[in-house]
Amino acid sequence: NAGVTQTPKFQVLKTGQSMTLQCAQDMNHNSMYWYRQDPGMGLRLIYYSASEGTTDKGEVPNGYNVSRLNKREFSLRLESAAPSQTSVYFCASSEAGPGNEQFFGPGTRLTVL
Amino acid sequence: GNSVTQMEGPVTLSEEAFLTINCTYTATGYPSLFWYVQYPGEGLQLLLKATKADDKGSNKGFEATYRKETTSFHLEKGSVQVSDSAVYFCALSVNDYKLSFGAGTTVTVRA
């Protein structure tokens, strides 16, 4: 079991470039999430997918789009990157329902110049 | 809204010292409470959780008790090791899947 995998691990973009962060899980979880981690701010939810076929905005969705490609995969797209999107991005998954543990990927460190 | 406030760091301790990280919360509803840990260069992993008042979560020598009367979920360990050096996050969820995280507390344990 690989758990939650993310690609790439590192990325440097120029302002205005686009890119897609990939996430996959092999635990047959219904729910998947994208967070960003910034110093002193903990993790903030960007988007989530409660189940295959649904996506919803989290706390900080502006500048991002997501696709729940199938039950395993949940991608995050930056259409026109900005320096404010420099961050570490984490994907997570869980069983549906409150109180369930979320399993996190290793993260993608993104720098926008 | 829902929010978590946790003790600011960084915290530096000697091996075998006692560790406490304070966490208080505000929630509309009856939350589940979590402590996650992030070791250097890794993603977060669940350390312990509690889903109702007076529950005690425990794992790897760490403990936290869900105190509804003080809206707190403080993390404690009686004797820390160098391998406990990490960032610790308090979090909550209320009636849905989403987690609200505190800012994180960096703990460094010196040999």
CSV table of N, CA and C in Angstrom, one decimal, chain A residues 8 15 17 19 23 38 45 48 58 60 63 65 77 84 93 113:
chain,number,residue,atom,x,y,z
A,8,PRO,N,4.3,16.7,-8.5
A,8,PRO,CA,5.7,16.4,-8.2
A,8,PRO,C,6.0,16.7,-6.8
A,15,THR,N,5.6,33.5,-12.5
A,15,THR,CA,4.3,34.2,-12.4
A,15,THR,C,3.5,34.0,-13.8
A,17,GLN,N,2.4,31.2,-15.1
A,17,GLN,CA,2.5,29.9,-15.7
A,17,GLN,C,1.4,29.0,-15.0
A,19,MET,N,0.0,25.0,-13.9
A,19,MET,CA,0.5,23.6,-13.6
A,19,MET,C,-0.6,22.8,-12.8
A,23,CYS,N,-2.6,13.8,-7.3
A,23,CYS,CA,-2.7,13.1,-6.1
A,23,CYS,C,-3.5,11.8,-6.3
A,38,ASP,N,1.3,27.1,5.2
A,38,ASP,CA,2.2,28.3,5.2
A,38,ASP,C,2.6,28.5,6.6
A,45,LEU,N,-7.7,24.5,4.1
A,45,LEU,CA,-8.3,23.7,3.1
A,45,LEU,C,-8.6,24.5,1.9
A,48,TYR,N,-12.2,20.3,-1.4
A,48,TYR,CA,-12.4,18.9,-1.0
A,48,TYR,C,-13.4,18.3,-1.9
A,58,GLY,N,-13.1,25.1,-0.2
A,58,GLY,CA,-12.8,25.1,1.2
A,58,GLY,C,-12.6,26.6,1.7
A,60,VAL,N,-9.8,28.6,1.3
A,60,VAL,CA,-9.0,29.4,0.4
A,60,VAL,C,-9.0,29.0,-1.1
A,63,GLY,N,-8.0,31.1,-7.1
A,63,GLY,CA,-6.8,30.9,-7.9
A,63,GLY,C,-6.6,29.4,-8.2
A,65,ASN,N,-8.3,25.4,-9.2
A,65,ASN,CA,-9.4,24.5,-9.6
A,65,ASN,C,-9.0,23.1,-9.3
A,77,ARG,N,-5.3,22.4,-9.8
A,77,ARG,CA,-4.7,23.1,-11.0
A,77,ARG,C,-4.6,24.6,-10.6
A,84,SER,N,1.9,34.6,-4.4
A,84,SER,CA,1.1,34.3,-3.1
A,84,SER,C,0.8,32.8,-3.0
A,93,SER,N,-6.7,12.0,2.2
A,93,SER,CA,-7.9,11.2,1.9
A,93,SER,C,-8.5,10.6,3.2
A,113,LEU,N,7.9,32.4,-8.8
A,113,LEU,CA,8.8,33.5,-8.9
A,113,LEU,C,8.2,34.7,-9.5
